[in-house]
CSV table of C-alpha atoms in Angstrom, one decimal:
chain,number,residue,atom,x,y,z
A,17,UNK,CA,-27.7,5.1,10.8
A,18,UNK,CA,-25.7,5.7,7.8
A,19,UNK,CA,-22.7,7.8,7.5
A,20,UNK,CA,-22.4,9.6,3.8
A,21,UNK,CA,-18.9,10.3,3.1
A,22,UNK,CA,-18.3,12.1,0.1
A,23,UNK,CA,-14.7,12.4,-1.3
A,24,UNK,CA,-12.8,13.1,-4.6
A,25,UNK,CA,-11.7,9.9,-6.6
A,26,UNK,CA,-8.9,10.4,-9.6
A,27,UNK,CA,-9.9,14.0,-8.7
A,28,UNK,CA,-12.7,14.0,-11.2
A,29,UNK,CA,-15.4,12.3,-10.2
A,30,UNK,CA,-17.5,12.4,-6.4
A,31,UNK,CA,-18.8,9.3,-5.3
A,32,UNK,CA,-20.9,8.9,-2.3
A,33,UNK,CA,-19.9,5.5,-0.1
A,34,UNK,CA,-22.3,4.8,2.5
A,35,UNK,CA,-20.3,3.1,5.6
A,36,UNK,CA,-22.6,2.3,9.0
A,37,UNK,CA,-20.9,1.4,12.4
A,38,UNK,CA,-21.4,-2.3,12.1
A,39,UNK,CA,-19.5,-2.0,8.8
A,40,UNK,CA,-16.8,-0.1,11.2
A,41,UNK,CA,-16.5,-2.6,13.4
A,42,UNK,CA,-15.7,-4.8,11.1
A,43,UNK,CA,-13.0,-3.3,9.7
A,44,UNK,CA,-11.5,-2.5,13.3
A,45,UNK,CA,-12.1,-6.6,13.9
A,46,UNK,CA,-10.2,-7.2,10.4
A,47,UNK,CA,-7.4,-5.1,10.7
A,48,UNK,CA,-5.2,-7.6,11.7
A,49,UNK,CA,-6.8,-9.7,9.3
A,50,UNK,CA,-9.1,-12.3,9.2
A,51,UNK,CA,-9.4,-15.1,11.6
A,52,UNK,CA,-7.4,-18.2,11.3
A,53,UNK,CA,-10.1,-20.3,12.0
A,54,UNK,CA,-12.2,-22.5,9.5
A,55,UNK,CA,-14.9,-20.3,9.6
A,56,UNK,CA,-13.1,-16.8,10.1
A,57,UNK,CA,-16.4,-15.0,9.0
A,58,UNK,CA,-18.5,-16.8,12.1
A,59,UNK,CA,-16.2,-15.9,13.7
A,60,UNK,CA,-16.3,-11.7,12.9
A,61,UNK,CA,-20.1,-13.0,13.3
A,62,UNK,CA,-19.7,-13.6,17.2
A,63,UNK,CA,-17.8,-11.2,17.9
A,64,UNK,CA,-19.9,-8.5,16.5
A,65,UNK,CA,-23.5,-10.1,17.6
A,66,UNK,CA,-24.5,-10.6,14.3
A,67,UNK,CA,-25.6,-13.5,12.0
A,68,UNK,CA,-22.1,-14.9,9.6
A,69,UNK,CA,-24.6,-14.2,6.7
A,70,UNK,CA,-24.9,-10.7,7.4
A,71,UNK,CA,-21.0,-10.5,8.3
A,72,UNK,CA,-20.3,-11.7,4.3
A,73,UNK,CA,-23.1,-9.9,2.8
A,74,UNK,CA,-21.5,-6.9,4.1
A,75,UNK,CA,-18.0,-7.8,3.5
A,76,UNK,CA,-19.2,-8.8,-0.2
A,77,UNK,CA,-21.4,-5.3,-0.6
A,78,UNK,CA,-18.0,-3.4,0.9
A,79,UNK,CA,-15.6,-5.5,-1.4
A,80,UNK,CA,-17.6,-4.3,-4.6
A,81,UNK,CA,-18.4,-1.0,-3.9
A,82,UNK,CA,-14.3,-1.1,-3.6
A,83,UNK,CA,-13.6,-0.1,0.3
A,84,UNK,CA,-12.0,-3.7,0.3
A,85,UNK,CA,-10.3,-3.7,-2.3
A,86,UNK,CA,-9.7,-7.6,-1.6
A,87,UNK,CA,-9.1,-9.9,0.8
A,88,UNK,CA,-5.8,-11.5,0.2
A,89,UNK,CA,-2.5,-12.2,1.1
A,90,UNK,CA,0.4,-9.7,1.5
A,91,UNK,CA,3.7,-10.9,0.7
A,92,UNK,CA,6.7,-9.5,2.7
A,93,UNK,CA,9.1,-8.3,-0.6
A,94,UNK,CA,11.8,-7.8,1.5
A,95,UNK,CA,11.6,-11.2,3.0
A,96,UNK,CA,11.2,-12.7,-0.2
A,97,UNK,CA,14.3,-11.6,-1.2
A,98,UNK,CA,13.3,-8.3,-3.0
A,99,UNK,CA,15.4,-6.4,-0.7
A,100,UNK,CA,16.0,-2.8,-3.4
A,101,UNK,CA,12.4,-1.2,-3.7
A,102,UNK,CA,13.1,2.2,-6.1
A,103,UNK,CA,10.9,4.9,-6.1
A,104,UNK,CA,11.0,5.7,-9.8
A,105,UNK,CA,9.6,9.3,-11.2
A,106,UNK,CA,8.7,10.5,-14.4
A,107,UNK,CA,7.9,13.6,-16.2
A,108,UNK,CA,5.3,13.5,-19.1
A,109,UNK,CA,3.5,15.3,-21.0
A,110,UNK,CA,-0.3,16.1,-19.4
A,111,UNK,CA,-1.7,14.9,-21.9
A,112,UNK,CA,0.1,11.9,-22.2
A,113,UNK,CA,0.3,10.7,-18.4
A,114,UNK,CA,-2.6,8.5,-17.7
A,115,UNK,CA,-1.9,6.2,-21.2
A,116,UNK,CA,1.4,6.2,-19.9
A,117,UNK,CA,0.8,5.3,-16.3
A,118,UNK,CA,-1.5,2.5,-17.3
A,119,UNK,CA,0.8,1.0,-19.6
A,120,UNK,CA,4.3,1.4,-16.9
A,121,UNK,CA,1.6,-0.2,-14.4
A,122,UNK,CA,1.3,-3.3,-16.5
A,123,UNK,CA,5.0,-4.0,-16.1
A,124,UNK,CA,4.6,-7.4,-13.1
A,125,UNK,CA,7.3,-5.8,-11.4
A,126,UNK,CA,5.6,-2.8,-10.7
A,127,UNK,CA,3.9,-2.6,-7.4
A,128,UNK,CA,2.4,0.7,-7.3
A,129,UNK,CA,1.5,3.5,-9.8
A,130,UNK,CA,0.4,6.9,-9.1
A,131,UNK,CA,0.1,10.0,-11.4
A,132,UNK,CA,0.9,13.0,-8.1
A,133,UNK,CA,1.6,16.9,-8.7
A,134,UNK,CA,4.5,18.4,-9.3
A,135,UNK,CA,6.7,20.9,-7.5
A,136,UNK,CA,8.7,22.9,-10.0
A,137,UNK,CA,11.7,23.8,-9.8
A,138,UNK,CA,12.4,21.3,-7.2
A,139,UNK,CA,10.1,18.4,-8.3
A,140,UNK,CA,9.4,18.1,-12.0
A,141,UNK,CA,8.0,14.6,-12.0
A,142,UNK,CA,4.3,13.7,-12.2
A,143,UNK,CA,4.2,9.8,-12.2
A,144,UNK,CA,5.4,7.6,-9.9
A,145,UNK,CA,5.6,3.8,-10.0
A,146,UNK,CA,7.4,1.6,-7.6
A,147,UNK,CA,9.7,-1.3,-8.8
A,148,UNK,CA,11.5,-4.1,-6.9
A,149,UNK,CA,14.3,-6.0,-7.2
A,150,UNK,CA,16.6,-8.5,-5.3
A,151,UNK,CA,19.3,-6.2,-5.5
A,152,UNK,CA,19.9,-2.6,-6.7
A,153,UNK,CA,21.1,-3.7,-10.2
A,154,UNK,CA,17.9,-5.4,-10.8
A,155,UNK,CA,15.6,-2.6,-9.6
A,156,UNK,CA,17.7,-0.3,-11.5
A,157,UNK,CA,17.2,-3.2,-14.8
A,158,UNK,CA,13.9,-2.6,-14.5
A,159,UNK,CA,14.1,1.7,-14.7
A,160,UNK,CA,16.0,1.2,-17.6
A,161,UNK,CA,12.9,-1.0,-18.9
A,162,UNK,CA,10.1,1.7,-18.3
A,163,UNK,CA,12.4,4.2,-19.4
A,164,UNK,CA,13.0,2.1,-22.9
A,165,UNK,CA,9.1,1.4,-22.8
A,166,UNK,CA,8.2,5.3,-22.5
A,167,UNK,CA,10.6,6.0,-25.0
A,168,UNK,CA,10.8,9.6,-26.0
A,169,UNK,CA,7.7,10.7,-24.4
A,170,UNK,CA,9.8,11.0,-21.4
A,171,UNK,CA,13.2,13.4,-21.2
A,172,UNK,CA,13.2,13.4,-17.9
A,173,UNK,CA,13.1,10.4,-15.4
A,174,UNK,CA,15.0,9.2,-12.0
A,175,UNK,CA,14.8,6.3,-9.7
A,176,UNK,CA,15.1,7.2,-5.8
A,177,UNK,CA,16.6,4.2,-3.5
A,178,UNK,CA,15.2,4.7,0.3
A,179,UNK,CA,18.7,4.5,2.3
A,180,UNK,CA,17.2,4.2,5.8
A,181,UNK,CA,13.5,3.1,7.0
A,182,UNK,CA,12.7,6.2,9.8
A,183,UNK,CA,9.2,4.5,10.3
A,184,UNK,CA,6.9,1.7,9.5
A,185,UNK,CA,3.7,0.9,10.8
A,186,UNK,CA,-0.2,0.1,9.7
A,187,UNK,CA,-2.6,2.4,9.0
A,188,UNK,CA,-5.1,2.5,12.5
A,189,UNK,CA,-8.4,3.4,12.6
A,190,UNK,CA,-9.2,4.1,16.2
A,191,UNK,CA,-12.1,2.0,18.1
A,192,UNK,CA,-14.0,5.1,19.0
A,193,UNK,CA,-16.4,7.2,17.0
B,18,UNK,CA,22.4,-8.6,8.1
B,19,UNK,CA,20.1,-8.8,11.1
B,20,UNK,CA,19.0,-12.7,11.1
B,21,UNK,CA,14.7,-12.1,11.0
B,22,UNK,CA,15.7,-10.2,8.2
B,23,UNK,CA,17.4,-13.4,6.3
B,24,UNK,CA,15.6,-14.4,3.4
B,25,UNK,CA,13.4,-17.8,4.2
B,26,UNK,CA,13.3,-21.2,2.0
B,27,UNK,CA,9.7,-22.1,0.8
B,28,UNK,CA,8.8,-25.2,-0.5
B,29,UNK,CA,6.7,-25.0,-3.9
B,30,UNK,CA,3.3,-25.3,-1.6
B,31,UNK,CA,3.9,-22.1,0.5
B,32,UNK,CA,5.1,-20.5,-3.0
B,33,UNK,CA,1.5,-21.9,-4.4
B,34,UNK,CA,-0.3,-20.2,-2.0
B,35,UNK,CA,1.3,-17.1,-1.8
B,36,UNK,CA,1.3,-16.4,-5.2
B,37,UNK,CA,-2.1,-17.4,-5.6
B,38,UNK,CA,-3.5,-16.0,-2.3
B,39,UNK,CA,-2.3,-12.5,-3.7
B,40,UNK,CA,-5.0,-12.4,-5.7
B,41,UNK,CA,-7.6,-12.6,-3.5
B,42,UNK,CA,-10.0,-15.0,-1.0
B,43,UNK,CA,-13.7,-16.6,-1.0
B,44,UNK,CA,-16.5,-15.1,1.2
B,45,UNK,CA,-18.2,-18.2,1.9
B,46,UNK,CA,-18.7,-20.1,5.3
B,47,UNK,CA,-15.5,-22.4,5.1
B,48,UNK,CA,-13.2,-20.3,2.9
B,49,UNK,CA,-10.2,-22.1,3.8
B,50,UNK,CA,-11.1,-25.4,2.8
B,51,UNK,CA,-12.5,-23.9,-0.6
B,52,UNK,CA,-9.1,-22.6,-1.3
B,53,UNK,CA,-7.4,-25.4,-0.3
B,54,UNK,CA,-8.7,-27.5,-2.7
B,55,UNK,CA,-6.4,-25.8,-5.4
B,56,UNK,CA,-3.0,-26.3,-3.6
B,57,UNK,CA,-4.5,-30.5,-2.8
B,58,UNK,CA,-3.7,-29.7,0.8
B,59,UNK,CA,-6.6,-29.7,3.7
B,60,UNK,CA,-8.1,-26.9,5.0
B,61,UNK,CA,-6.5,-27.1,8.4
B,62,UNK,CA,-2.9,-27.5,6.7
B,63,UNK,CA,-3.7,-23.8,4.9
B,64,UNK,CA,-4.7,-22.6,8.0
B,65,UNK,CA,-1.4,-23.6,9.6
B,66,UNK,CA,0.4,-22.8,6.3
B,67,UNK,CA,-0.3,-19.4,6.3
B,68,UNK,CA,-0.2,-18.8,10.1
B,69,UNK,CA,3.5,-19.9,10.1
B,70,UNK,CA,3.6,-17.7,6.8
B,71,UNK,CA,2.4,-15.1,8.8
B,72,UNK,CA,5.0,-16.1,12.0
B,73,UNK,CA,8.2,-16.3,10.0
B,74,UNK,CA,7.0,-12.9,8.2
B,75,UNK,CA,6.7,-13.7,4.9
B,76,UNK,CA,3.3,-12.5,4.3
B,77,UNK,CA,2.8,-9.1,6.3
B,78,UNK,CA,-1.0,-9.4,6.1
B,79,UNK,CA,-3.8,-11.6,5.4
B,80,UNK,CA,-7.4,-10.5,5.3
B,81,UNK,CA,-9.2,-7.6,3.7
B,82,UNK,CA,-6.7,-4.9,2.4
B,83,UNK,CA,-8.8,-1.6,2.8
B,84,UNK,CA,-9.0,1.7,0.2
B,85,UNK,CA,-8.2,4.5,3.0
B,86,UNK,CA,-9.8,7.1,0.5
B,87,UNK,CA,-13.0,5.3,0.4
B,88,UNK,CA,-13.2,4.6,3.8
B,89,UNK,CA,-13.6,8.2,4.4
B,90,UNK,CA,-9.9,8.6,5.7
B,91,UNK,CA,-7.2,10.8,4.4
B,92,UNK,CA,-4.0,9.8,2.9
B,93,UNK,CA,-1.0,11.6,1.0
B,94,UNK,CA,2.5,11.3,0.1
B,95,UNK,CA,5.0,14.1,0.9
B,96,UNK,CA,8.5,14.8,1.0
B,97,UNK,CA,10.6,17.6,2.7
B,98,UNK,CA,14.5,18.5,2.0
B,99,UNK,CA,16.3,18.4,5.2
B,100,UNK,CA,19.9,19.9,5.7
B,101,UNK,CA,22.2,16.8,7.2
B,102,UNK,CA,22.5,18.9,10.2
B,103,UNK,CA,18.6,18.5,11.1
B,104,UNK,CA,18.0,15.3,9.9
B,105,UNK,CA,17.8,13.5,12.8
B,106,UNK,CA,15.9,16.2,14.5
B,107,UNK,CA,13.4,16.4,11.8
B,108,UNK,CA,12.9,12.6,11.7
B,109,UNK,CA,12.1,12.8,15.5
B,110,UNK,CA,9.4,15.7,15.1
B,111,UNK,CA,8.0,13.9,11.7
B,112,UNK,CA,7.4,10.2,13.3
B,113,UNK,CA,6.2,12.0,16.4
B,114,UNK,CA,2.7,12.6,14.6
B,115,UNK,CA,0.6,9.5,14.7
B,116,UNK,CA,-1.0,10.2,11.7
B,117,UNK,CA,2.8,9.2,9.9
B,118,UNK,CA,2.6,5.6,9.0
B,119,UNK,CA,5.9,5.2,6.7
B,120,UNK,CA,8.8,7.3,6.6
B,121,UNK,CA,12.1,6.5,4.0
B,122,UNK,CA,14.8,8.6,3.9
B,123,UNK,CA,15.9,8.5,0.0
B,124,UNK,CA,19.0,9.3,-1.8
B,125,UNK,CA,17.9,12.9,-3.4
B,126,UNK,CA,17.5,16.4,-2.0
B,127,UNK,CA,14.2,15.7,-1.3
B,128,UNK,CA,15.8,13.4,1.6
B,129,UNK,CA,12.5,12.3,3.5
B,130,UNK,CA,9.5,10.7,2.3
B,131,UNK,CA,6.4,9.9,4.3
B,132,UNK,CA,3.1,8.5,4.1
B,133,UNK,CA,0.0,10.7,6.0
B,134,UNK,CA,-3.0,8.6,7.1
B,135,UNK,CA,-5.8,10.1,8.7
B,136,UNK,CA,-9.5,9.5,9.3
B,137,UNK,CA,-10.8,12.7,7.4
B,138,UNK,CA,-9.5,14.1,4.3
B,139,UNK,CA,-9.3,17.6,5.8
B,140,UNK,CA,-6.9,16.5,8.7
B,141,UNK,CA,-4.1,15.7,6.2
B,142,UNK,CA,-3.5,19.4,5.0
B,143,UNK,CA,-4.1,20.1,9.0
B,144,UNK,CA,-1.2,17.5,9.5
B,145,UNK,CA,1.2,18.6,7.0
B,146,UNK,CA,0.5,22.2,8.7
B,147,UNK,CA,1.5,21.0,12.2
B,148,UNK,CA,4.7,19.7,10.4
B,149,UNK,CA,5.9,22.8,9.0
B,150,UNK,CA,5.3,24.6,12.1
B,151,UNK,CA,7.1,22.1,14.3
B,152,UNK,CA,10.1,21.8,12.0
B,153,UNK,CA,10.8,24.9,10.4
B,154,UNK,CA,11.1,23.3,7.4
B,155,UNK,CA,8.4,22.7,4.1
B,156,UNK,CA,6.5,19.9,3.2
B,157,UNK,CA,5.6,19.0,0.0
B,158,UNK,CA,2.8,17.2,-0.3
B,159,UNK,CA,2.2,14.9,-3.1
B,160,UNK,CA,-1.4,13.3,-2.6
B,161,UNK,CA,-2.3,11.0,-6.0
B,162,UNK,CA,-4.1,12.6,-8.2
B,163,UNK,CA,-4.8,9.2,-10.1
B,164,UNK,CA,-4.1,5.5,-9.2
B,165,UNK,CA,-2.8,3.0,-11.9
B,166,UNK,CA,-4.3,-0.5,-12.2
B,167,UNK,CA,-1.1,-2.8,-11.3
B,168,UNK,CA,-1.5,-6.7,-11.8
B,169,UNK,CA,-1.5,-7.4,-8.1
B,170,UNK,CA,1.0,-10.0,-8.7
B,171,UNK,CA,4.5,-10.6,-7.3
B,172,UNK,CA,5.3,-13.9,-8.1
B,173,UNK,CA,7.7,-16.4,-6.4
């Protein structure tokens, strides 16, 4: 049985993704990632009483239709060394935000990039990109380079360091249902 | 400087694979030894590789990195101005909800900043609800309206 979800993407456009409940287990069975084993997709294939072809036919079909969006490894920035992540924020123009965005997402050390609404008077800023760096001066060395990049299609920009990590852990989605 | 958080010495291999690995991983029957062709290691050396990768916390994940949205599930940024004097009240009520995966506190008046992950799209704006009620305080909530391609790469 199939399960139609529909939801807004870029808030513009509905798609329809079509997700059934072996599809479901498998994504519970990945979330910890995928098996350590030399044939990790057998392995899902065992463990869900299906054939390993089946298990990668669906893991391709779900990879393209961009519910994986791939499988791949996620380094630690922190451990790496990156230990200053800024939240930097950016007002432009309406019409000038998504040629903006795509062009501050380009930058390598830029992890994420989001245009999100604003709050005025508290919260004038309407794109956010993330940037790392292995201490403050570098994260704050790479603000300075959007900010010269945007040039004066932006007045008004800040970078936001996180002081204190309240919470951190995955995104769950529950065995049941 | 708590000592698992010290930063960990990688030879040019583990860098290899990391940096390469980022970008994504076969679905065929014996992925590992396919991709371990590139780095001129055996398979059963990647699969060690990136479990002690994995161990030492290096690499916070490997496997299939799911879209939330397009699983069906709910997700949002928002942020809230807390007075100093509630702050560690409000933190308590905020991390309290499962449905909070991430929460920074960052140096501006809007002083908290957390992630909302839920299976539904309509249980986030139920979520930030509960929030407000429990705290006292507003939320703002700051879903993306648009995501930017990045290059997916973080080289080291």
């Amino acid at each position: 049985m199939y399960v139609s979800v529909n939801y807004v993407a870029n808030g513009w456009n509905i798609i329809e993704i079509k997700m059934d409940s072996i599809d479901r287990q498998l994504i519970v069975e990945t979330q910890q990632g995928l098996p350590l084993v030399a044939r990790p997709y057998q392995a899902l294939a065992e463990s869900l009483g299906i054939s390993s072809g089946e298990v990668m036919e669906r893991m391709s079909k779900m990879q393209s239709e961009g519910i994986i969006r791939r499988i791949a490894a996620v380094p630690n920035h922190y451990k790496l060394g990156y230990r200053a992540n800024g939240m930097t924020v950016w007002n432009l123009c309406d019409d000038l935000v998504d040629e903006a965005g795509q062009r501050v997402a380009e930058q390598e050390f830029v992890s994420h990039c989001y245009r999100r609404p604003r709050y005025l008077p508290d919260w004038p800023y309407n794109l956010f990109a993330m940037v790392h760096g292995r201490d403050r001066e570098e994260a704050e060395q790479h603000y300075r380079t959007i900010a010269e990049l945007l040039g004066d299609q932006c007045q008004q920009h800040q970078i936001l360091f996180s002081t204190r990590i309240l919470k951190k852990s995955g995104f769950r989605l529950s065995k049941a249902k | 400087m708590a000592e698992k958080d010290a930063t960990v010495e990688l030879d040019a291999v583990d860098r290899q694979i990391i940096n390469e690995l980022q970008r994504g991983f076969p679905i065929v029957e014996e992925p590992y030894k396919v991709a371990a062709q590139q780095f001129g290691i055996e398979e059963n050396e990647l699969i060690a590789r990136l479990q002690n990768l994995l161990d030492e916390g290096v690499l916070s994940r490997f496997g299939p990195m799911y879209h939330a949205e397009k699983m069906g599930g709910g997700l949002s940024l928002a942020a809230m101005k807390i007075p100093a004097k509630d702050y560690e009240r409000v933190v308590e009520q905020v991390n309290s909800f499962d449905e909070i995966a991430h929460n920074y506190a960052r140096d501006h008046q809007l002083n908290m900043w957390f992630v909302v992950a839920t299976e539904t799209p309509e249980e986030v704006a139920r979520v930030i609800h509960s929030i407000e009620q429990k705290t006292g305080f507003p939320v703002f909530n700051m879903p993306k309206e648009k995501e930017f391609f990045v290059g997916l790469h973080f080289s080291v």
